[in-house]
Amino acid sequence: ETGVTQSPTHLIKTRGQQVTLRCSSQSGHNTVSWYQQALGQGPQFIFQYYREEENGRGNFPPRFSGLQFPNYSSELNVNALELDDSALYLCASSSINSPLHFGNGTRLTVT
Amino acid sequence: GQNIDQPTEMTATEGAIVQINCTYQTSGFNGLFWYQQHAGEAPTFLSYNVLDGLEEKGRFSSFLSRSKGYSYLLLKELQMKDSASYLCAVRDGLGDYKLSFGAGTTVTVRA
């Protein structure tokens, strides 16, 4: 069973730039969620995708957007990066009656 | 909004028992989860409670009281590898898998 994989593991960007993070779901899972985890905090829900459509969103501005592909992989895009966007970005996949399974995350640093 | 509280840090001795409390006030309730997160790694699923009572899984047990908005995670026969952050999370919706997380409790196991 292949787990959730994310790329890249680390990324450094400059304020104002755009970034794309990628995630491959665990096999058999059709739902993907993205979370932002600041240092010393719990993960914060960004949004969730099911059947290639967003079906839940947290308190994040529209410059955070995403995609889910037919193979259930996903992307998180962040435009106009701000310093406060520096965090660990976690992707999690799930299916009905299964808990969230998280990837190891992408550590984004905005300078 | 969602409010999930848990202690910031706990220290215990190898072989001992530690209980991590979590209280929550959320707009809805559809289950409470506990995750373990080692530094630099993905959160991994430990337990799930949706009905009142105790769920036991080996050395780990979790308890839920919905009327009190309260849960605890009990770690028995502590091992050094149990040193990690423990995250309490509430699922408050039915249509999505949004989890609201507490900030996490860092448990340090000492020899």
Coordinates of N, CA and C in Angstrom, one line a residue:
Chain A
E1 N 0.9 -1.2 0.0 CA 0.0 0.0 0.0 C 0.9 1.2 0.0
T2 N 0.7 2.1 -1.0 CA 1.5 3.3 -1.1 C 0.9 4.4 -0.3
G3 N 1.7 5.1 0.5 CA 1.1 6.1 1.4 C 1.0 7.4 0.6
V4 N 0.7 8.5 1.3 CA 0.6 9.8 0.8 C 2.0 10.4 0.6
T5 N 2.3 10.9 -0.7 CA 3.6 11.4 -0.9 C 3.4 12.9 -1.4
Q6 N 4.3 13.7 -0.9 CA 4.3 15.1 -1.3 C 5.6 15.6 -1.8
S7 N 5.5 16.6 -2.7 CA 6.8 17.2 -3.3 C 6.6 18.6 -3.5
P8 N 7.6 19.4 -3.4 CA 8.9 19.0 -2.9 C 8.9 18.9 -1.4
T9 N 10.0 18.5 -0.7 CA 10.0 18.5 0.7 C 10.3 19.8 1.3
H10 N 11.1 20.6 0.7 CA 11.4 21.9 1.1 C 11.4 22.9 -0.1
L11 N 11.1 24.2 0.2 CA 11.0 25.2 -0.8 C 11.2 26.5 -0.2
I12 N 12.0 27.4 -0.9 CA 12.2 28.7 -0.5 C 11.7 29.7 -1.6
K13 N 10.8 30.6 -1.3 CA 10.3 31.5 -2.2 C 10.4 33.0 -1.7
T14 N 10.3 33.9 -2.6 CA 10.3 35.3 -2.2 C 8.9 35.9 -2.2
R15 N 8.7 36.8 -1.3 CA 7.4 37.4 -1.1 C 6.9 37.9 -2.5
G16 N 5.6 37.7 -2.8 CA 5.0 38.1 -4.0 C 5.0 37.0 -5.1
Q17 N 5.9 36.0 -4.9 CA 5.9 34.9 -5.9 C 4.7 33.9 -5.8
Q18 N 4.7 33.0 -6.7 CA 3.6 32.0 -6.7 C 4.3 30.6 -6.4
V19 N 3.6 29.7 -5.8 CA 4.1 28.4 -5.6 C 3.1 27.3 -5.8
T20 N 3.5 26.1 -6.3 CA 2.7 25.0 -6.5 C 3.2 23.8 -5.7
L21 N 2.4 23.2 -4.9 CA 2.8 22.0 -4.1 C 2.0 20.8 -4.6
R22 N 2.6 19.6 -4.6 CA 2.0 18.5 -5.2 C 1.8 17.3 -4.2
C23 N 0.8 16.5 -4.4 CA 0.4 15.5 -3.5 C -0.1 14.3 -4.3
S24 N 0.4 13.1 -3.9 CA -0.2 11.9 -4.5 C -0.9 11.1 -3.3
S25 N -2.2 10.8 -3.5 CA -3.0 10.2 -2.5 C -2.6 8.8 -2.3
Q26 N -3.0 8.3 -1.1 CA -2.8 6.9 -0.8 C -3.8 6.1 -1.7
S27 N -3.3 5.0 -2.2 CA -4.1 4.2 -3.1 C -5.4 3.8 -2.4
G28 N -6.5 3.9 -3.2 CA -7.8 3.6 -2.7 C -8.6 4.8 -2.1
H29 N -7.9 5.9 -1.9 CA -8.5 7.1 -1.3 C -8.9 8.1 -2.4
N30 N -10.1 8.6 -2.3 CA -10.7 9.5 -3.3 C -10.8 10.9 -2.9
T31 N -10.5 11.2 -1.7 CA -10.7 12.6 -1.1 C -9.3 13.1 -0.7
V32 N -9.0 14.3 -1.0 CA -7.7 14.9 -0.5 C -8.0 16.2 0.2
S33 N -7.3 16.5 1.2 CA -7.4 17.7 2.0 C -6.0 18.3 2.2
W34 N -6.0 19.6 2.3 CA -4.7 20.3 2.5 C -4.8 21.1 3.8
Y35 N -3.7 21.1 4.6 CA -3.6 21.8 5.9 C -2.3 22.6 5.9
Q36 N -2.4 23.7 6.6 CA -1.2 24.5 6.9 C -0.9 24.4 8.4
Q37 N 0.4 24.1 8.7 CA 0.8 23.9 10.1 C 2.0 24.9 10.3
A38 N 1.7 25.9 11.1 CA 2.7 26.9 11.6 C 3.5 26.2 12.7
L39 N 4.7 26.7 12.9 CA 5.6 26.1 13.9 C 4.9 26.2 15.3
G40 N 4.8 25.1 16.0 CA 4.3 25.0 17.3 C 2.7 25.0 17.4
Q41 N 2.1 24.9 16.2 CA 0.6 24.9 16.2 C 0.1 23.6 15.6
G42 N -1.2 23.4 15.7 CA -1.8 22.3 15.0 C -2.1 22.7 13.6
P43 N -2.3 21.7 12.8 CA -2.7 21.9 11.4 C -4.0 22.7 11.2
Q44 N -4.0 23.6 10.3 CA -5.3 24.4 10.0 C -5.8 24.0 8.6
F45 N -7.1 23.7 8.6 CA -7.7 23.2 7.3 C -7.8 24.3 6.3
I46 N -7.3 24.0 5.1 CA -7.3 24.9 4.0 C -8.5 24.6 3.1
F47 N -8.6 23.4 2.5 CA -9.7 23.0 1.7 C -9.6 21.5 1.5
Q48 N -10.7 21.0 0.9 CA -10.8 19.5 0.6 C -11.4 19.4 -0.8
Y49 N -10.9 18.3 -1.5 CA -11.4 18.0 -2.9 C -11.9 16.6 -2.9
Y50 N -13.0 16.5 -3.6 CA -13.6 15.2 -3.8 C -14.2 15.2 -5.3
R51 N -13.9 14.2 -6.0 CA -14.3 14.1 -7.4 C -13.9 15.3 -8.2
E52 N -12.7 15.8 -8.0 CA -12.1 16.9 -8.7 C -12.8 18.3 -8.4
E53 N -13.6 18.3 -7.4 CA -14.3 19.6 -7.0 C -14.0 19.9 -5.5
E54 N -13.8 21.2 -5.2 CA -13.7 21.6 -3.9 C -15.0 21.5 -3.1
N55 N -15.0 20.8 -2.0 CA -16.3 20.6 -1.3 C -16.1 20.9 0.2
G56 N -15.2 21.8 0.5 CA -15.1 22.3 1.9 C -13.9 23.3 1.9
R57 N -14.0 24.4 2.6 CA -12.9 25.3 2.6 C -12.8 26.0 4.0
G58 N -11.6 26.2 4.5 CA -11.4 26.9 5.8 C -11.2 28.4 5.5
N59 N -10.7 29.1 6.6 CA -10.6 30.5 6.5 C -9.3 31.0 5.8
F60 N -9.2 30.6 4.6 CA -8.0 31.1 3.8 C -8.5 31.9 2.6
P61 N -7.7 32.9 2.2 CA -8.1 33.8 1.1 C -8.1 33.1 -0.2
P62 N -8.7 33.7 -1.2 CA -8.8 33.0 -2.6 C -7.4 32.8 -3.2
R63 N -6.4 33.5 -2.8 CA -5.1 33.2 -3.4 C -4.5 31.8 -3.1
F64 N -5.2 31.1 -2.2 CA -5.0 29.7 -2.0 C -6.0 28.9 -2.8
S65 N -5.5 28.2 -3.8 CA -6.4 27.4 -4.6 C -5.8 26.0 -4.9
G66 N -6.7 25.2 -5.4 CA -6.2 23.8 -5.6 C -6.8 23.1 -6.8
L67 N -6.3 21.9 -7.0 CA -6.8 21.1 -8.1 C -6.8 19.6 -7.6
Q68 N -7.7 18.8 -8.0 CA -7.6 17.4 -7.9 C -7.7 16.8 -9.3
F69 N -6.9 15.8 -9.6 CA -6.9 15.2 -10.9 C -7.6 13.8 -10.9
P70 N -7.9 13.3 -12.1 CA -8.7 12.0 -12.1 C -8.0 10.9 -11.4
N71 N -6.7 10.9 -11.2 CA -6.0 9.9 -10.5 C -6.0 10.2 -9.0
Y72 N -6.7 11.2 -8.6 CA -6.9 11.6 -7.2 C -5.7 12.4 -6.6
S73 N -4.6 12.6 -7.5 CA -3.5 13.4 -7.0 C -4.0 14.9 -6.9
S74 N -3.2 15.7 -6.3 CA -3.7 17.1 -6.1 C -2.6 18.1 -6.1
E75 N -2.9 19.3 -6.3 CA -2.0 20.5 -6.2 C -2.6 21.5 -5.3
L76 N -1.7 22.2 -4.6 CA -2.1 23.4 -3.9 C -1.3 24.6 -4.5
N77 N -2.0 25.6 -4.9 CA -1.3 26.8 -5.4 C -1.5 28.0 -4.5
V78 N -0.5 28.7 -4.3 CA -0.6 29.9 -3.5 C 0.0 31.1 -4.3
N79 N -0.8 32.1 -4.5 CA -0.3 33.3 -5.3 C 0.1 34.4 -4.3
A80 N 0.8 35.3 -4.8 CA 1.2 36.5 -4.1 C 1.6 36.2 -2.7
L81 N 2.7 35.3 -2.6 CA 3.1 34.8 -1.3 C 3.4 36.0 -0.3
E82 N 3.1 35.7 1.0 CA 3.3 36.6 2.1 C 4.3 35.9 3.1
L83 N 4.9 36.7 3.9 CA 5.8 36.1 4.9 C 5.1 35.1 5.8
D84 N 3.9 35.4 6.1 CA 3.1 34.6 7.0 C 2.7 33.3 6.4
D85 N 2.9 33.1 5.1 CA 2.6 31.8 4.5 C 3.7 30.8 4.8
S86 N 4.8 31.2 5.4 CA 5.8 30.3 5.8 C 5.3 29.3 6.8
A87 N 5.3 28.0 6.4 CA 4.7 26.9 7.2 C 5.0 25.6 6.6
L88 N 4.5 24.5 7.3 CA 4.5 23.2 6.8 C 3.2 22.9 6.2
Y89 N 3.1 22.6 4.9 CA 1.9 22.3 4.2 C 1.7 20.8 4.1
L90 N 0.6 20.3 4.7 CA 0.3 18.9 4.8 C -0.8 18.5 3.9
C91 N -0.6 17.5 3.1 CA -1.7 16.9 2.3 C -2.2 15.6 3.0
A92 N -3.5 15.4 3.0 CA -4.0 14.2 3.6 C -5.1 13.6 2.7
S93 N -5.1 12.3 2.6 CA -6.1 11.6 1.8 C -7.0 10.7 2.7
S94 N -8.1 10.4 2.2 CA -9.1 9.6 2.9 C -10.1 9.1 2.0
S95 N -10.9 8.1 2.5 CA -12.1 7.7 1.8 C -13.2 7.5 2.9
I96 N -14.4 7.0 2.4 CA -15.4 6.9 3.4 C -15.0 5.9 4.5
N97 N -15.3 6.3 5.7 CA -15.0 5.5 6.9 C -13.5 5.3 7.2
S98 N -12.6 6.1 6.6 CA -11.2 6.0 6.9 C -10.8 7.3 7.5
P99 N -9.8 7.3 8.4 CA -9.3 8.5 9.0 C -8.4 9.2 7.9
L100 N -8.0 10.4 8.2 CA -7.1 11.1 7.3 C -5.7 10.5 7.4
H101 N -5.1 10.3 6.3 CA -3.7 9.8 6.3 C -2.8 10.9 5.7
F102 N -1.9 11.4 6.5 CA -1.1 12.6 6.1 C 0.2 12.2 5.4
G103 N 0.6 13.1 4.5 CA 2.0 13.0 3.9 C 3.0 13.7 4.8
N104 N 4.2 13.6 4.5 CA 5.3 14.2 5.4 C 5.4 15.8 5.2
G105 N 4.6 16.3 4.2 CA 4.5 17.7 4.1 C 5.6 18.4 3.3
T106 N 5.3 19.6 2.9 CA 6.3 20.5 2.3 C 6.6 21.7 3.2
R107 N 7.8 21.9 3.5 CA 8.2 23.1 4.3 C 8.5 24.2 3.4
L108 N 7.6 25.2 3.5 CA 7.7 26.4 2.6 C 8.2 27.6 3.5
T109 N 9.3 28.2 3.0 CA 9.8 29.4 3.6 C 9.7 30.6 2.6
V110 N 9.1 31.6 3.1 CA 8.9 32.8 2.3 C 9.8 33.9 2.8
T111 N 10.7 34.5 2.0 CA 11.6 35.5 2.5 C 11.3 36.9 1.8
Chain B
G1 N -16.7 30.1 16.4 CA -15.5 29.4 15.9 C -15.2 28.2 16.7
Q2 N -14.2 27.5 16.3 CA -13.8 26.3 17.0 C -12.8 26.6 18.0
N3 N -12.9 25.9 19.2 CA -11.9 26.1 20.3 C -11.6 24.7 20.8
I4 N -10.3 24.4 20.7 CA -9.9 23.1 21.1 C -8.6 23.3 22.0
D5 N -8.7 22.9 23.2 CA -7.6 23.2 24.2 C -7.0 21.9 24.7
Q6 N -5.7 21.9 24.8 CA -4.9 20.8 25.3 C -3.7 21.4 25.9
P7 N -3.1 20.7 26.9 CA -1.9 21.2 27.6 C -0.7 21.3 26.6
T8 N 0.2 22.2 26.8 CA 1.3 22.5 25.9 C 2.3 21.4 26.0
E9 N 2.7 21.0 27.2 CA 3.8 20.1 27.4 C 3.5 19.2 28.6
M10 N 4.0 17.9 28.5 CA 3.9 17.0 29.6 C 5.2 16.2 29.6
T11 N 5.7 15.8 30.8 CA 6.9 15.0 30.9 C 6.6 13.8 31.8
A12 N 7.1 12.6 31.4 CA 6.8 11.4 32.2 C 8.0 10.5 32.1
T13 N 8.0 9.5 32.9 CA 9.1 8.6 33.0 C 8.8 7.3 32.2
E14 N 9.8 6.7 31.6 CA 9.7 5.5 30.8 C 9.0 4.4 31.7
G15 N 8.0 3.8 31.1 CA 7.2 2.8 31.9 C 6.0 3.3 32.6
A16 N 5.9 4.6 32.7 CA 4.8 5.2 33.4 C 3.6 5.4 32.5
I17 N 2.5 6.0 33.0 CA 1.3 6.3 32.3 C 1.2 7.8 32.2
V18 N 0.7 8.3 31.1 CA 0.4 9.7 30.9 C -1.0 9.9 30.3
Q19 N -1.7 10.9 30.8 CA -3.0 11.2 30.3 C -3.1 12.6 29.7
I20 N -3.4 12.7 28.5 CA -3.5 14.0 27.8 C -4.9 14.4 27.7
N21 N -5.3 15.5 28.3 CA -6.7 16.0 28.2 C -6.9 16.9 27.0
C22 N -8.1 16.9 26.5 CA -8.5 17.8 25.5 C -10.0 18.2 25.7
T23 N -10.2 19.5 25.7 CA -11.6 20.0 25.8 C -11.9 20.8 24.5
Y24 N -13.2 20.7 24.1 CA -13.5 21.3 22.8 C -14.8 22.0 22.9
Q25 N -14.9 23.1 22.1 CA -16.2 23.8 21.8 C -16.3 24.0 20.4
T26 N -17.1 23.3 19.7 CA -17.2 23.4 18.2 C -18.6 23.6 17.8
S27 N -18.8 24.1 16.5 CA -20.1 24.3 16.0 C -20.9 23.0 15.7
G28 N -20.2 22.0 15.5 CA -20.8 20.7 15.3 C -19.9 19.6 15.8
F29 N -20.4 18.3 15.8 CA -19.5 17.2 16.2 C -19.8 16.0 15.5
N30 N -18.8 15.5 14.8 CA -18.9 14.2 14.1 C -17.7 13.3 14.3
G31 N -17.1 13.4 15.5 CA -16.0 12.5 15.9 C -14.8 13.3 16.4
L32 N -14.0 12.6 17.2 CA -12.8 13.2 17.8 C -11.7 12.3 17.5
F33 N -10.6 12.8 17.0 CA -9.4 12.0 16.6 C -8.2 12.4 17.4
W34 N -7.3 11.5 17.6 CA -6.0 11.7 18.2 C -4.9 11.3 17.2
Y35 N -4.0 12.2 17.0 CA -2.8 11.9 16.1 C -1.5 12.1 16.8
Q36 N -0.5 11.4 16.4 CA 0.8 11.5 17.0 C 1.7 12.1 15.9
Q37 N 2.5 13.1 16.3 CA 3.4 13.7 15.3 C 4.8 13.8 15.9
H38 N 5.8 13.1 15.3 CA 7.2 13.2 15.6 C 7.7 14.4 14.9
A39 N 8.7 15.1 15.4 CA 9.3 16.3 14.9 C 9.7 16.0 13.4
G40 N 9.2 16.9 12.5 CA 9.6 16.8 11.1 C 8.9 15.7 10.3
E41 N 7.9 15.0 11.0 CA 7.2 13.9 10.3 C 5.7 14.2 10.2
A42 N 5.0 13.4 9.4 CA 3.6 13.5 9.3 C 2.8 13.1 10.5
P43 N 1.7 13.7 10.8 CA 0.8 13.2 11.9 C 0.4 11.8 11.5
T44 N 0.4 10.9 12.4 CA -0.1 9.5 12.2 C -1.3 9.3 13.1
F45 N -2.3 8.6 12.5 CA -3.6 8.4 13.2 C -3.4 7.4 14.4
L46 N -4.0 7.8 15.6 CA -3.9 6.9 16.7 C -5.3 6.3 17.1
S47 N -6.3 7.2 17.2 CA -7.6 6.7 17.6 C -8.7 7.7 17.2
Y48 N -10.0 7.1 17.3 CA -11.2 7.8 16.8 C -12.3 7.5 17.8
N49 N -13.0 8.5 18.3 CA -14.2 8.3 19.1 C -15.3 9.1 18.6
V50 N -16.5 8.5 18.4 CA -17.6 9.3 18.0 C -18.8 9.1 19.0
L51 N -18.7 8.0 19.8 CA -19.7 7.8 20.9 C -19.0 7.9 22.2
D52 N -19.7 8.2 23.3 CA -19.1 8.3 24.6 C -18.5 7.0 25.0
G53 N -17.4 7.1 25.7 CA -16.8 5.9 26.3 C -15.3 5.8 25.9
L54 N -14.8 4.6 26.3 CA -13.4 4.3 26.1 C -13.1 3.4 24.9
E55 N -12.1 3.8 24.1 CA -11.7 3.0 23.0 C -10.2 2.6 23.4
E56 N -9.9 1.3 23.3 CA -8.6 0.8 23.7 C -7.9 0.2 22.5
K57 N -6.7 0.6 22.3 CA -5.9 0.0 21.2 C -4.5 -0.2 21.7
G58 N -4.2 -1.4 22.2 CA -2.9 -1.7 22.8 C -2.5 -0.8 23.9
R59 N -1.4 -0.1 23.8 CA -0.9 0.7 24.9 C -1.7 2.1 24.9
F60 N -2.4 2.4 23.9 CA -3.1 3.7 23.8 C -4.6 3.5 24.0
S61 N -5.2 4.4 24.8 CA -6.7 4.4 24.9 C -7.2 5.8 24.8
S62 N -8.4 6.0 24.3 CA -9.0 7.3 24.2 C -10.4 7.3 24.7
F63 N -10.7 8.3 25.4 CA -12.0 8.5 26.1 C -12.7 9.7 25.6
L64 N -14.1 9.6 25.5 CA -14.9 10.7 25.0 C -16.1 10.9 25.9
S65 N -16.4 12.2 26.2 CA -17.6 12.6 26.8 C -18.2 13.7 26.0
R66 N -19.2 13.5 25.2 CA -19.7 14.5 24.3 C -20.5 15.6 25.1
S67 N -21.1 15.2 26.2 CA -21.9 16.2 27.0 C -20.9 17.2 27.6
K68 N -19.7 16.8 28.0 CA -18.8 17.6 28.6 C -17.8 18.3 27.6
G69 N -17.9 17.9 26.4 CA -16.9 18.4 25.4 C -15.5 18.0 25.8
Y70 N -15.3 16.8 26.1 CA -14.0 16.4 26.8 C -13.5 15.0 26.3
S71 N -12.2 14.9 26.1 CA -11.6 13.7 25.7 C -10.3 13.6 26.4
Y72 N -9.8 12.4 26.5 CA -8.4 12.2 26.9 C -7.8 11.0 26.1
L73 N -6.4 11.1 26.0 CA -5.6 10.1 25.4 C -4.7 9.5 26.5
L74 N -4.8 8.2 26.7 CA -4.0 7.6 27.8 C -2.9 6.8 27.2
L75 N -1.7 7.1 27.5 CA -0.5 6.3 27.0 C 0.0 5.5 28.2
K76 N 0.0 4.2 28.0 CA 0.5 3.3 29.1 C 1.9 2.7 28.7
E77 N 2.6 2.3 29.8 CA 3.9 1.6 29.6 C 4.8 2.5 28.6
L78 N 4.9 3.7 29.0 CA 5.6 4.7 28.1 C 7.0 4.2 27.6
Q79 N 7.3 4.4 26.4 CA 8.6 4.1 25.8 C 9.2 5.4 25.3
M80 N 10.5 5.4 25.1 CA 11.2 6.6 24.7 C 10.7 7.0 23.3
K81 N 10.3 6.1 22.5 CA 9.8 6.4 21.1 C 8.4 7.1 21.2
D82 N 7.8 7.1 22.4 CA 6.5 7.9 22.5 C 6.7 9.4 22.6
S83 N 7.9 9.8 22.8 CA 8.2 11.2 22.8 C 7.8 11.9 21.5
A84 N 6.8 12.7 21.5 CA 6.2 13.3 20.3 C 5.2 14.3 20.7
S85 N 4.6 15.0 19.7 CA 3.5 15.9 19.9 C 2.2 15.1 19.6
Y86 N 1.2 15.2 20.5 CA -0.1 14.5 20.3 C -1.2 15.6 20.1
L87 N -1.8 15.4 19.0 CA -2.8 16.3 18.5 C -4.2 15.8 18.6
C88 N -5.1 16.6 19.3 CA -6.5 16.4 19.4 C -7.2 17.1 18.3
A89 N -8.1 16.4 17.6 CA -8.8 17.1 16.5 C -10.3 16.7 16.4
V90 N -11.1 17.6 16.1 CA -12.6 17.4 16.0 C -13.1 17.5 14.6
R91 N -13.8 16.6 14.2 CA -14.5 16.7 12.9 C -15.9 17.2 13.2
D92 N -16.2 18.4 12.5 CA -17.5 19.0 12.9 C -18.5 19.0 11.8
G93 N -18.2 18.4 10.7 CA -19.2 18.4 9.6 C -19.4 16.9 9.1
L94 N -20.4 16.8 8.3 CA -20.8 15.5 7.7 C -20.3 15.4 6.3
G95 N -20.4 16.5 5.6 CA -20.1 16.5 4.1 C -18.7 16.7 3.8
D96 N -17.8 17.1 4.7 CA -16.4 17.2 4.4 C -15.6 16.6 5.5
Y97 N -14.3 16.5 5.3 CA -13.5 15.9 6.3 C -12.6 17.0 7.0
K98 N -13.2 18.1 7.2 CA -12.5 19.2 7.9 C -12.3 18.8 9.3
L99 N -11.0 18.8 9.7 CA -10.7 18.6 11.1 C -10.2 19.9 11.7
S100 N -10.6 20.2 12.9 CA -10.1 21.3 13.7 C -9.2 20.8 14.7
F101 N -7.9 21.2 14.7 CA -6.9 20.7 15.6 C -6.6 21.6 16.7
G102 N -6.3 21.0 17.9 CA -5.7 21.7 18.9 C -4.2 22.0 18.6
A103 N -3.5 22.8 19.4 CA -2.1 23.1 19.1 C -1.1 22.0 19.4
G104 N -1.6 20.9 20.1 CA -0.8 19.8 20.3 C -0.1 19.8 21.7
T105 N 0.1 18.6 22.2 CA 0.8 18.4 23.5 C 2.1 17.7 23.3
T106 N 3.2 18.4 23.6 CA 4.5 17.7 23.5 C 4.8 16.9 24.7
V107 N 4.9 15.6 24.5 CA 5.2 14.6 25.5 C 6.7 14.3 25.5
T108 N 7.4 14.4 26.6 CA 8.8 14.0 26.7 C 8.9 12.8 27.6
V109 N 9.4 11.7 27.2 CA 9.6 10.6 28.0 C 11.1 10.5 28.4
R110 N 11.3 10.4 29.7 CA 12.6 10.4 30.3 C 13.0 9.0 30.8
A111 N 14.2 8.7 30.7 CA 14.6 7.3 31.2 C 14.6 7.3 32.7

